[in-house]
mmCIF file of C-alpha atoms and ligand atoms in Angstrom:
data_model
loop_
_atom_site.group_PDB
_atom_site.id
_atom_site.type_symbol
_atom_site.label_atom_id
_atom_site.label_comp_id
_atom_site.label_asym_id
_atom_site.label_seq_id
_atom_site.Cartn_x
_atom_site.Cartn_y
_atom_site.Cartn_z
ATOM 1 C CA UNK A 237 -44.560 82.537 -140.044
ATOM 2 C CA UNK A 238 -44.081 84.304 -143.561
ATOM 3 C CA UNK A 239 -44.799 88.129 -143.850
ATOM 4 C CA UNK A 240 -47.540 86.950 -146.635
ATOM 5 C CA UNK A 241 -49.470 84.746 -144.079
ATOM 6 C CA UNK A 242 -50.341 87.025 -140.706
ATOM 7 C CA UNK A 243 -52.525 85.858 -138.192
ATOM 8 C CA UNK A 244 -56.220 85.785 -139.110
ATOM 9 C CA UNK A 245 -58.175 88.318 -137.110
ATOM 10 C CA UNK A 246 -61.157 87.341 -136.496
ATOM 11 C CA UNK A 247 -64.687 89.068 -134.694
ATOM 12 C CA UNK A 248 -62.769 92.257 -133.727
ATOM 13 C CA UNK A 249 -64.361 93.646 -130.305
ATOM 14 C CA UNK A 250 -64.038 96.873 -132.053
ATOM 15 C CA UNK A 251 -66.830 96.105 -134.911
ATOM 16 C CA UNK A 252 -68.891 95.946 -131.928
ATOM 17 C CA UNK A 253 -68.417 98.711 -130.122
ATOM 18 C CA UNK A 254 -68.481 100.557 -133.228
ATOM 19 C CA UNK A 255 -71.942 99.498 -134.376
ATOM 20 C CA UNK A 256 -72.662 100.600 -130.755
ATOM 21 C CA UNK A 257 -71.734 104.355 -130.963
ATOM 22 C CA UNK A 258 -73.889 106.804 -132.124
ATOM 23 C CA UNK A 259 -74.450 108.250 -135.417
ATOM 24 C CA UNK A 260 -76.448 111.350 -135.295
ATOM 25 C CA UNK A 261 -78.947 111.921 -138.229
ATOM 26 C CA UNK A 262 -79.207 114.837 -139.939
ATOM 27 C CA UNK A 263 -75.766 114.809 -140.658
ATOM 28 C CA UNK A 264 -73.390 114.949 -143.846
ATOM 29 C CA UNK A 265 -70.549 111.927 -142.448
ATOM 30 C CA UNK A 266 -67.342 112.926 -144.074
ATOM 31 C CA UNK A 267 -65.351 109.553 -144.770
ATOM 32 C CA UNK A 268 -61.999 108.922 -145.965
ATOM 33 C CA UNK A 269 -61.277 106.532 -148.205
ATOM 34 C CA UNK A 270 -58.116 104.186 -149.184
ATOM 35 C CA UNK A 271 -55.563 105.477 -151.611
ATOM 36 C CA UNK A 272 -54.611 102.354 -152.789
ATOM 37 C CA UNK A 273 -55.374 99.522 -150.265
ATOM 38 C CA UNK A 274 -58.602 99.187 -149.893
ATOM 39 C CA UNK A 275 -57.941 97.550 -146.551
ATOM 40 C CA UNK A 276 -57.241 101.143 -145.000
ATOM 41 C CA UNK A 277 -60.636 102.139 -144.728
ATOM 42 C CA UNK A 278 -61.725 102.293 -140.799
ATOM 43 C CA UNK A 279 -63.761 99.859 -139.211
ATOM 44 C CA UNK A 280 -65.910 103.324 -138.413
ATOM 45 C CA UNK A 281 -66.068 103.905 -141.988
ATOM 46 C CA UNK A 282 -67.334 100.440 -142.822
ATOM 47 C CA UNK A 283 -70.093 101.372 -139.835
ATOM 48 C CA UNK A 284 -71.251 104.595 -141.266
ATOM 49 C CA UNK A 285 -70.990 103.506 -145.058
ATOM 50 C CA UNK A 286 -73.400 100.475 -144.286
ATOM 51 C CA UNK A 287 -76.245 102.739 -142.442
ATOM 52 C CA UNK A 288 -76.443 105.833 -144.275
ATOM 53 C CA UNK A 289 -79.424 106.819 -146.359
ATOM 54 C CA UNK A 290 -76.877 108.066 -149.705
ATOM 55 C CA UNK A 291 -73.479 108.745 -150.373
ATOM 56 C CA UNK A 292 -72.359 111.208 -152.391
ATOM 57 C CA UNK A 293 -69.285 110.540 -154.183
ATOM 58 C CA UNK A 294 -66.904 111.578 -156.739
ATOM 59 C CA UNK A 295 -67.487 109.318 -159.049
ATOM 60 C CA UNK A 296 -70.244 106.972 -158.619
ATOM 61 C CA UNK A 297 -68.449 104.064 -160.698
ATOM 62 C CA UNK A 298 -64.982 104.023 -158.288
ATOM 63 C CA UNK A 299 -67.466 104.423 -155.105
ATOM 64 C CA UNK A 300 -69.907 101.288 -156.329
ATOM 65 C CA UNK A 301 -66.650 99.704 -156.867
ATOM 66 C CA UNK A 302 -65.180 99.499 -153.415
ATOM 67 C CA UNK A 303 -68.691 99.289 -151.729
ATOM 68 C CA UNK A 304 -69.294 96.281 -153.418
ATOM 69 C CA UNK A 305 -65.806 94.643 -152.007
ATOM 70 C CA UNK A 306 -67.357 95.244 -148.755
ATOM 71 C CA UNK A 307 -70.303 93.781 -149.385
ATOM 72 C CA UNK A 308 -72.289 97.255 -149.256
ATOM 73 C CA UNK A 309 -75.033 98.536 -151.257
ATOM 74 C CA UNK A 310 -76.408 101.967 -150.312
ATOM 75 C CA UNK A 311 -77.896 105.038 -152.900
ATOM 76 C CA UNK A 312 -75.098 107.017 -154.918
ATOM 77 C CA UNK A 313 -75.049 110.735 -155.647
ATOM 78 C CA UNK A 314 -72.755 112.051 -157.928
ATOM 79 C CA UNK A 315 -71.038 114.905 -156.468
ATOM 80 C CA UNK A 316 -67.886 116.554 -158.181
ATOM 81 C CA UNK A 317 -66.568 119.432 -159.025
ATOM 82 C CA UNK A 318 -68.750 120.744 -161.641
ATOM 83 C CA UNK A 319 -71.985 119.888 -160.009
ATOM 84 C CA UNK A 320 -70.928 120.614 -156.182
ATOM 85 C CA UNK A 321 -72.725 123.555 -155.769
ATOM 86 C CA UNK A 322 -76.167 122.599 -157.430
ATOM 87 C CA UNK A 323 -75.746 119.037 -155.468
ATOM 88 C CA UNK A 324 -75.224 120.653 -152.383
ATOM 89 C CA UNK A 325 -78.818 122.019 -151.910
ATOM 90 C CA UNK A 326 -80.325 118.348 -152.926
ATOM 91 C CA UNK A 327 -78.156 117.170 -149.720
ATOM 92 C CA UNK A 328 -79.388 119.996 -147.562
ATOM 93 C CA UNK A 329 -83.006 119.671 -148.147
ATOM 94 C CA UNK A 330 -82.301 115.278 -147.493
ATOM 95 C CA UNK A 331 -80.520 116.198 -144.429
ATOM 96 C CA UNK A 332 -83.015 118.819 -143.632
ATOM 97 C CA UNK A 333 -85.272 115.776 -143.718
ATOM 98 C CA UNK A 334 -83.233 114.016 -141.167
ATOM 99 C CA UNK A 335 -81.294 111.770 -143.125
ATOM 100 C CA UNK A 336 -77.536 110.249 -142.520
ATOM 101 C CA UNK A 337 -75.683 111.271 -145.927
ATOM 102 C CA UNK A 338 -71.994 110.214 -146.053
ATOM 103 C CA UNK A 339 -69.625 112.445 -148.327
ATOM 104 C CA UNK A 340 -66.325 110.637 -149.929
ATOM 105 C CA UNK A 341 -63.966 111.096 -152.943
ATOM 106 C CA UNK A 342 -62.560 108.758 -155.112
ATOM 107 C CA UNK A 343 -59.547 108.032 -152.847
ATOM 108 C CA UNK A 344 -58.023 109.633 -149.516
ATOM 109 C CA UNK A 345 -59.943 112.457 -147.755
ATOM 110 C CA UNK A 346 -62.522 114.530 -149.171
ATOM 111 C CA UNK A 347 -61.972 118.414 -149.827
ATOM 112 C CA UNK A 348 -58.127 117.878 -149.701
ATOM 113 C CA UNK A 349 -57.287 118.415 -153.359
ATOM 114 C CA UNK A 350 -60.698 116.954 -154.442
ATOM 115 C CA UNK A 351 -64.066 118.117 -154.366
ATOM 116 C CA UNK A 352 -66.306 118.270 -151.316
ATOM 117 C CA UNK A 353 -65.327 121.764 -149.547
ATOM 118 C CA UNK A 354 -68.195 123.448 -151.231
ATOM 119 C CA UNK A 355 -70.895 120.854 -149.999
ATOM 120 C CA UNK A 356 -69.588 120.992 -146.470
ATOM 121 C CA UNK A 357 -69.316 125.147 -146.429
ATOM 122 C CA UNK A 358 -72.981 125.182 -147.685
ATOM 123 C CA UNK A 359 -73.905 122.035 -145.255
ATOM 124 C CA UNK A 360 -72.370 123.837 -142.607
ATOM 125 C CA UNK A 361 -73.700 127.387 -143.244
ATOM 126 C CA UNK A 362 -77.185 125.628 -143.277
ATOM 127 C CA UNK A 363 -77.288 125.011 -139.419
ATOM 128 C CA UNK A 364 -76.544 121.260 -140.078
ATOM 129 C CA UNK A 365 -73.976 119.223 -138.636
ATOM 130 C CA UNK A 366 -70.761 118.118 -140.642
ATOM 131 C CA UNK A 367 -68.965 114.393 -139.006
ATOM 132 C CA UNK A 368 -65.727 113.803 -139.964
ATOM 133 C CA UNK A 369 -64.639 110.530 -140.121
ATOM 134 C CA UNK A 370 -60.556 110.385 -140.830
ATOM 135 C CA UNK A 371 -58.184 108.265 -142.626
ATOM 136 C CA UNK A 372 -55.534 108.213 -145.074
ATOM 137 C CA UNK A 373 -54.745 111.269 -147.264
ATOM 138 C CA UNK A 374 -51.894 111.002 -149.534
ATOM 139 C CA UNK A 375 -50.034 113.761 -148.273
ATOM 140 C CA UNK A 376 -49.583 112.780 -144.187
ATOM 141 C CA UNK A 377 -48.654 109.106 -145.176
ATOM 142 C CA UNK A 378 -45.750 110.209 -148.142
ATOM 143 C CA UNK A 379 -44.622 112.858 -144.515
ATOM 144 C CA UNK A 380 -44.873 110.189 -142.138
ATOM 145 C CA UNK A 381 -42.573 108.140 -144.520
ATOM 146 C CA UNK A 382 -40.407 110.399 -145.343
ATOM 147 C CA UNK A 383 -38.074 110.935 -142.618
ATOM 148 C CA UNK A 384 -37.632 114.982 -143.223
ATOM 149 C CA UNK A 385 -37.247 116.162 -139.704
ATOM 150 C CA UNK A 386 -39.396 119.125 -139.766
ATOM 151 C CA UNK A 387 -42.353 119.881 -137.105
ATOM 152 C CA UNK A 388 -44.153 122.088 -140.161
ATOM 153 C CA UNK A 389 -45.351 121.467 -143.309
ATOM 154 C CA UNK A 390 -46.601 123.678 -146.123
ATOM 155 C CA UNK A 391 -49.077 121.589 -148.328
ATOM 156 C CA UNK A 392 -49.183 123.063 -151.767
ATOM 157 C CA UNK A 393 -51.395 120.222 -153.991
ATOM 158 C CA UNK A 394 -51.055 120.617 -157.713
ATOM 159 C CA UNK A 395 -48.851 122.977 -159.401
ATOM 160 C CA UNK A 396 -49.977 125.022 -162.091
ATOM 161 C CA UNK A 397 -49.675 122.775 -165.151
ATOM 162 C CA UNK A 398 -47.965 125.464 -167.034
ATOM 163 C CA UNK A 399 -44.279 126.004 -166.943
ATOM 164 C CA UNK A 400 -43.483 129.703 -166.615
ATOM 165 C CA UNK A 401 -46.774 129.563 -164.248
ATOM 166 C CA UNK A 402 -45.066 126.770 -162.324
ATOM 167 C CA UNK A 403 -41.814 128.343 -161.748
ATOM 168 C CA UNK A 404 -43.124 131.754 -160.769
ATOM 169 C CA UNK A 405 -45.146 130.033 -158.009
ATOM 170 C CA UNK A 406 -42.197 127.629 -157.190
ATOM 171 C CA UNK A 407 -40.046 131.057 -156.451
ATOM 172 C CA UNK A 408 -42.524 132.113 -154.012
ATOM 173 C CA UNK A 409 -41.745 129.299 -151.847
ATOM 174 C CA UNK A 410 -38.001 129.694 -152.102
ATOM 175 C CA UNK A 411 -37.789 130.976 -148.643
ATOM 176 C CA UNK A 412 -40.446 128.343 -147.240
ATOM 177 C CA UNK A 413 -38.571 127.135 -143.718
ATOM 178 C CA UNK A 414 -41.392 124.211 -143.412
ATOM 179 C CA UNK A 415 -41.709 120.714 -145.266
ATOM 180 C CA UNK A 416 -43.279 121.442 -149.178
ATOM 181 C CA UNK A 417 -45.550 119.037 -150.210
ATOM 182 C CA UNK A 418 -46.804 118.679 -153.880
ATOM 183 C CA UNK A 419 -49.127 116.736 -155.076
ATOM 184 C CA UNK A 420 -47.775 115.509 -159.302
ATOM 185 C CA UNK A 421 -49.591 113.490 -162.160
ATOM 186 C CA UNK A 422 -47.768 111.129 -163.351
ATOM 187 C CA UNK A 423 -47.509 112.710 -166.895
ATOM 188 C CA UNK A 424 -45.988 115.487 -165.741
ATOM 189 C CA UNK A 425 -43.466 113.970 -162.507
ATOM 190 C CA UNK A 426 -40.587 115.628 -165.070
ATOM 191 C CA UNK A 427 -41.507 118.730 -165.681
ATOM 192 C CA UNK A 428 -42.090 118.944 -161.691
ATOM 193 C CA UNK A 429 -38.832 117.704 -160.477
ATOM 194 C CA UNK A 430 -37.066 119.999 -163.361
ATOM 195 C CA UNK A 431 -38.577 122.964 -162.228
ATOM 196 C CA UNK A 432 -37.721 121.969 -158.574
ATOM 197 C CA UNK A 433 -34.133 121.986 -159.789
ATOM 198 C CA UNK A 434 -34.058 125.114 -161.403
ATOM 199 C CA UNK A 435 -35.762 127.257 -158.978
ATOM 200 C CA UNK A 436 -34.222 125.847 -155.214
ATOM 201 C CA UNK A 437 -30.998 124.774 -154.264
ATOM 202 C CA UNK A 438 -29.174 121.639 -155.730
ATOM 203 C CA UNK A 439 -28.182 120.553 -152.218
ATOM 204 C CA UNK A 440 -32.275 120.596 -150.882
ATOM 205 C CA UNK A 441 -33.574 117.518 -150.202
ATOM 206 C CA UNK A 442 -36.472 115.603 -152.032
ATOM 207 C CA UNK A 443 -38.617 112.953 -151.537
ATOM 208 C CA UNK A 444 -40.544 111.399 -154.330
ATOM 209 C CA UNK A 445 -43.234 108.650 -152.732
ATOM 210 C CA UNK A 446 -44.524 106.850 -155.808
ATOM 211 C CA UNK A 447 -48.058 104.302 -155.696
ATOM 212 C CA UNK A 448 -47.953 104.869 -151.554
ATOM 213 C CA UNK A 449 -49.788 101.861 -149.935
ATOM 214 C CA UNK A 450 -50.196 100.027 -153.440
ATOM 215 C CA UNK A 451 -47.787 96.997 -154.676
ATOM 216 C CA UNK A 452 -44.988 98.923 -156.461
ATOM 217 C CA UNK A 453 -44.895 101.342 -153.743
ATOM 218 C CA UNK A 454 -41.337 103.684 -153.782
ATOM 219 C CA UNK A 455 -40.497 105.980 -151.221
ATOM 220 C CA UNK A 456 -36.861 107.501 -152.381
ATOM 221 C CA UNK A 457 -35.390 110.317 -150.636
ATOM 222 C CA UNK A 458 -32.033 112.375 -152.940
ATOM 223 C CA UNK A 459 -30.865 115.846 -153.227
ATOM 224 C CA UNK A 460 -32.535 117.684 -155.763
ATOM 225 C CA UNK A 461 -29.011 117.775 -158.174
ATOM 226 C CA UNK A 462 -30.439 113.919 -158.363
ATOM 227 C CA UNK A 463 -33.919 114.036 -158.493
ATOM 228 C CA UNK A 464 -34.434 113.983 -162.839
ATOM 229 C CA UNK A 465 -31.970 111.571 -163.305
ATOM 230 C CA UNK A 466 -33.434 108.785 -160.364
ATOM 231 C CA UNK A 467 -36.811 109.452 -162.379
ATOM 232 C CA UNK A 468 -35.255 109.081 -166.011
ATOM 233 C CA UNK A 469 -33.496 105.581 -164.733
ATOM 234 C CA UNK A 470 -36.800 103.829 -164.867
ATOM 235 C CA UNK A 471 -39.680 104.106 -167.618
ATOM 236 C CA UNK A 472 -41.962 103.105 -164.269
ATOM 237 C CA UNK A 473 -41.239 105.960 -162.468
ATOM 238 C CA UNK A 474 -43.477 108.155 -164.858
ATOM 239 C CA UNK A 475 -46.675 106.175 -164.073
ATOM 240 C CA UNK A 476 -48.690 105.674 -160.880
ATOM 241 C CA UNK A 477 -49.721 108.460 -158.672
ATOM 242 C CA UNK A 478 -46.861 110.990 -156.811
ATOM 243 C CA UNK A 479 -46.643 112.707 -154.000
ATOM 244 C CA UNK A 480 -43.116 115.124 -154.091
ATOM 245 C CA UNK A 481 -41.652 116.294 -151.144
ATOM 246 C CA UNK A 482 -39.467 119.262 -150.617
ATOM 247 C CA UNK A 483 -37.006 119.782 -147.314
ATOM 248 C CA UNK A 484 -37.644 123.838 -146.613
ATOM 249 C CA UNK A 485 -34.960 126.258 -146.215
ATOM 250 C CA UNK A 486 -32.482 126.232 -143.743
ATOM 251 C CA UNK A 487 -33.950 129.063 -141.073
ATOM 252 C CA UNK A 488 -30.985 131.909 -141.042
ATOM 253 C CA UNK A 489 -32.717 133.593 -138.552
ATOM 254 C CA UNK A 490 -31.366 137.191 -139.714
ATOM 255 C CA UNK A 491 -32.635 137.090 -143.302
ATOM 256 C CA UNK A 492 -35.902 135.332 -142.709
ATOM 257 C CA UNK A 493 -36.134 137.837 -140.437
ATOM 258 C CA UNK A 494 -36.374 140.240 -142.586
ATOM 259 C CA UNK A 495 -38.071 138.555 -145.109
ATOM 260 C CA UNK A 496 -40.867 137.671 -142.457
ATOM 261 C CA UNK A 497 -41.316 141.383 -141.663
ATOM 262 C CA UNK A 498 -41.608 142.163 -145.591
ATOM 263 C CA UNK A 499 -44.543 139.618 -146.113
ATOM 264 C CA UNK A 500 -46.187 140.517 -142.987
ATOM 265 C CA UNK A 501 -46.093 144.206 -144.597
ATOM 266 C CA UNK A 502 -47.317 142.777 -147.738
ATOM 267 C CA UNK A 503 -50.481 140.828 -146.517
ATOM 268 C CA UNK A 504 -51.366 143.613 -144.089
ATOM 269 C CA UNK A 505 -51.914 145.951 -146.969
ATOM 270 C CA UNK A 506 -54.973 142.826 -147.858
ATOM 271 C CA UNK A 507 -56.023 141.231 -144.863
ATOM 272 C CA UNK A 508 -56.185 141.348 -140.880
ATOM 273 C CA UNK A 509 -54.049 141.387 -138.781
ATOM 274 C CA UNK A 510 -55.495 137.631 -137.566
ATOM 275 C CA UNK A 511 -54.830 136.487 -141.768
ATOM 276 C CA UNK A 512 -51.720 137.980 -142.501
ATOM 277 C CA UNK A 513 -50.203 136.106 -139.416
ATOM 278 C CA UNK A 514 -51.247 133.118 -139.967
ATOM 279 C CA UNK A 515 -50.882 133.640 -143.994
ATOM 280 C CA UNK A 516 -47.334 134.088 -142.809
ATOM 281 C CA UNK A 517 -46.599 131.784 -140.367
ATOM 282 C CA UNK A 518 -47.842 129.388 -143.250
ATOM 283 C CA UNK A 519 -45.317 130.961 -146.018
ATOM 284 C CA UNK A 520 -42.237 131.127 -143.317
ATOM 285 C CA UNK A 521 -42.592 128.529 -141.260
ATOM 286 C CA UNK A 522 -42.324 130.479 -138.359
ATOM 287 C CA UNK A 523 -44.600 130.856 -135.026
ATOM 288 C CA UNK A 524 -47.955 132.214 -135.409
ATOM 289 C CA UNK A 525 -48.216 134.238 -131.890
ATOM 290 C CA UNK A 526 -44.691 135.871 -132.647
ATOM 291 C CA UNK A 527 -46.015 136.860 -136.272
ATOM 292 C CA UNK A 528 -49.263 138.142 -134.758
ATOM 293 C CA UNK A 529 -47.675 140.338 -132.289
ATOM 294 C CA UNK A 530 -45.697 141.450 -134.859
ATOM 295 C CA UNK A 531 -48.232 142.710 -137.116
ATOM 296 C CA UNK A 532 -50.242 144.098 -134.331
ATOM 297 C CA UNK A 533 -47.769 146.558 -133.623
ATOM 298 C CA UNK A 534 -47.014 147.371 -137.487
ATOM 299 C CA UNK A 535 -50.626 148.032 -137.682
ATOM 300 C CA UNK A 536 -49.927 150.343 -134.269
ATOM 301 C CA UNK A 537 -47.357 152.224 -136.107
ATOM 302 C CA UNK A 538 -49.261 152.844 -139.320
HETATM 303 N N1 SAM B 775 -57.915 113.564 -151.401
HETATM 304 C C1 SAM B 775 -56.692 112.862 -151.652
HETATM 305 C C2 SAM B 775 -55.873 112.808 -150.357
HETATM 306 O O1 SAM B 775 -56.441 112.946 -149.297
HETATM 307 O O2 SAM B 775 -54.690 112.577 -150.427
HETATM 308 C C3 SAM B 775 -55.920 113.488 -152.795
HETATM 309 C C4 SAM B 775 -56.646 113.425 -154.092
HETATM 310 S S1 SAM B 775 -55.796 114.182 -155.416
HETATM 311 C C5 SAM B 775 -57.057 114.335 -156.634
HETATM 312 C C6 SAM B 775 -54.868 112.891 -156.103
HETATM 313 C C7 SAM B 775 -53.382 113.076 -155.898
HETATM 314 O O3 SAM B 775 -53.001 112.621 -154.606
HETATM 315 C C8 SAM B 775 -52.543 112.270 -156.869
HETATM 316 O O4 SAM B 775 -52.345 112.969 -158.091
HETATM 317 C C9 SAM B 775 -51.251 112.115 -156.102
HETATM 318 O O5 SAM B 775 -50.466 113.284 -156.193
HETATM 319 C C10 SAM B 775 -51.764 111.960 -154.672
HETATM 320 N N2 SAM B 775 -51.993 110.542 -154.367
HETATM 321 C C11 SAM B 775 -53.179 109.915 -154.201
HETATM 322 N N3 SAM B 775 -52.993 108.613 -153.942
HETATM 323 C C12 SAM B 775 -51.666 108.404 -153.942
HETATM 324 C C13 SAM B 775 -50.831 107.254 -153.744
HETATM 325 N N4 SAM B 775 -51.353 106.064 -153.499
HETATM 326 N N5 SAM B 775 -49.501 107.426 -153.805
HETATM 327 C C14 SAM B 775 -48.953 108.631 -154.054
HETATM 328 N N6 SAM B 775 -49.683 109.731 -154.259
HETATM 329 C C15 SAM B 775 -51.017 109.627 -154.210
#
């Protein structure tokens, strides 16, 4: 058998069982969406996508779009990020009225680097209950392709668009330990992977995954010395969506000991001692508990 002509699969048990779970009303259904194959959506999200009342969405043309592959026609709401706010209190009050309203963006998972955080603080802080329904996101497929052994990652999204902007955040991160993870238009892959060089080591590894799950997928791993020049080799590489990569720093447990200790000092001067663990457990890589016991006795000695 050819890798273009599978088996057919036909009347999954699964559709069944899933039309025969429940699905609460009253509640805003958060779905993810495909980021390129549409046939990545969940069987669950088919389910919930054909029975609720609305579904507010991004952008109502890209949502009508891959409904109608599936054969589904419910309501639209427009609901992005310059109406969020206002559009949240319409889905309260329809939810309030016991409806099923499901929440998506145009591709991957709501509220991760696209709108929908606001509606489900403002659902939530109502008293009514938020369903999450999972699937792909952009930045846990490019990781689970990637092959950086790392058990944490620091997910960053967009960079500031502006260059001397860009490369004061990037030197923030310089002492990251865990797996970076940048989310790039295409328009501006360059600028990114030049300001990668110029701010971290040659030597540090990164891993450009180009059009993930879509026909001219690329997944190509180099050292950062390499990174402009793979991208310059083909006019291609500066279209289609990116997700970039970035191995952390090597732990040398002496200095990033001291560095931990100097950001814990930092965020305690702003935040709990509960935040500026975890803030720094995010920005070193390093273990929560240890970092919170930590700052607990810094604030002690204060
Ligand atoms: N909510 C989405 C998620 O869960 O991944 C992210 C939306 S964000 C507005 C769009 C960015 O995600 C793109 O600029 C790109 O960096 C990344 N992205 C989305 N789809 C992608 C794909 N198929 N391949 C590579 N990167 C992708």
């Amino acid at each position: 058998m050819s890798e273009h002509t599978p088996r057919a699969i036909s009347a999954l048990p699964v559709l069944e069982e899933t039309a025969h779970q429940t699905y609460p009303s009253a509640t805003l259904y958060v779905v993810a969406t495909p980021i390129g194959n549409v046939a990545d959506i969940s069987v669950r999200a088919l389910h919930v996508l054909s029975l609720v009342d609305a579904v507010a969405c991004e952008d109502t043309r890209n949502t009508a779009q891959l409904m109608t592959r599936f054969g589904l026609h419910r309501p639209l709401i427009a609901a992005h990020q310059h109406n969020e706010r206002e559009v949240a209190e319409t889905l309260i009050a329809r939810l309030q009225a016991g409806e099923r309203i499901a929440l998506v963006s145009d591709a991957g998972t709501p509220a991760v680097s696209d709108p929908g955080a606001r509606i489900v603080e403002a659902v939530r802080a109502a008293g009514l209950r938020v369903l999450p329904l999972p699937g792909a996101s952009a930045a846990v497929t490019a990781l689970s392709a990637s092959g950086l052994v790392n058990d944490q990652f620091y997910f960053v999204g967009f960079l500031p668009a502006k260059a001397r902007q860009r490369e004061n955040f990037l030197s923030t991160l310089r002492t990251v330990t865990a797996t970076m993870v940048f989310y790039e238009a295409p328009h501006r892959i360059l600028d990114c992977a030049t300001a990668l060089a110029a701010v971290f080591e040659p030597e540090r590894e990164v891993v450009f995954a180009r059009e993930l799950t879509k026909m001219f997928e690329e997944i190509h791993r180099c050292p950062l010395s390499e990174a402009e020049a793979w991208i310059r080799a083909d006019a291609h590489r500066e279209k289609g969506e990116f997700v970039v990569l970035l191995a952390g720093a090597p732990s040398q447990d002496g200095e990033s000991d001291a560095d931990a200790e100097r950001i814990l000092k930092i965020l305690l001067t702003e935040c709990s001692v509960k935040q500026a663990a975890s803030l720094a457990a995010q920005i070193t890589g390093r273990k929560k508990n240890a970092l919170y016991d930590r700052a607990l006795q810094l604030k002690q000695e204060e």
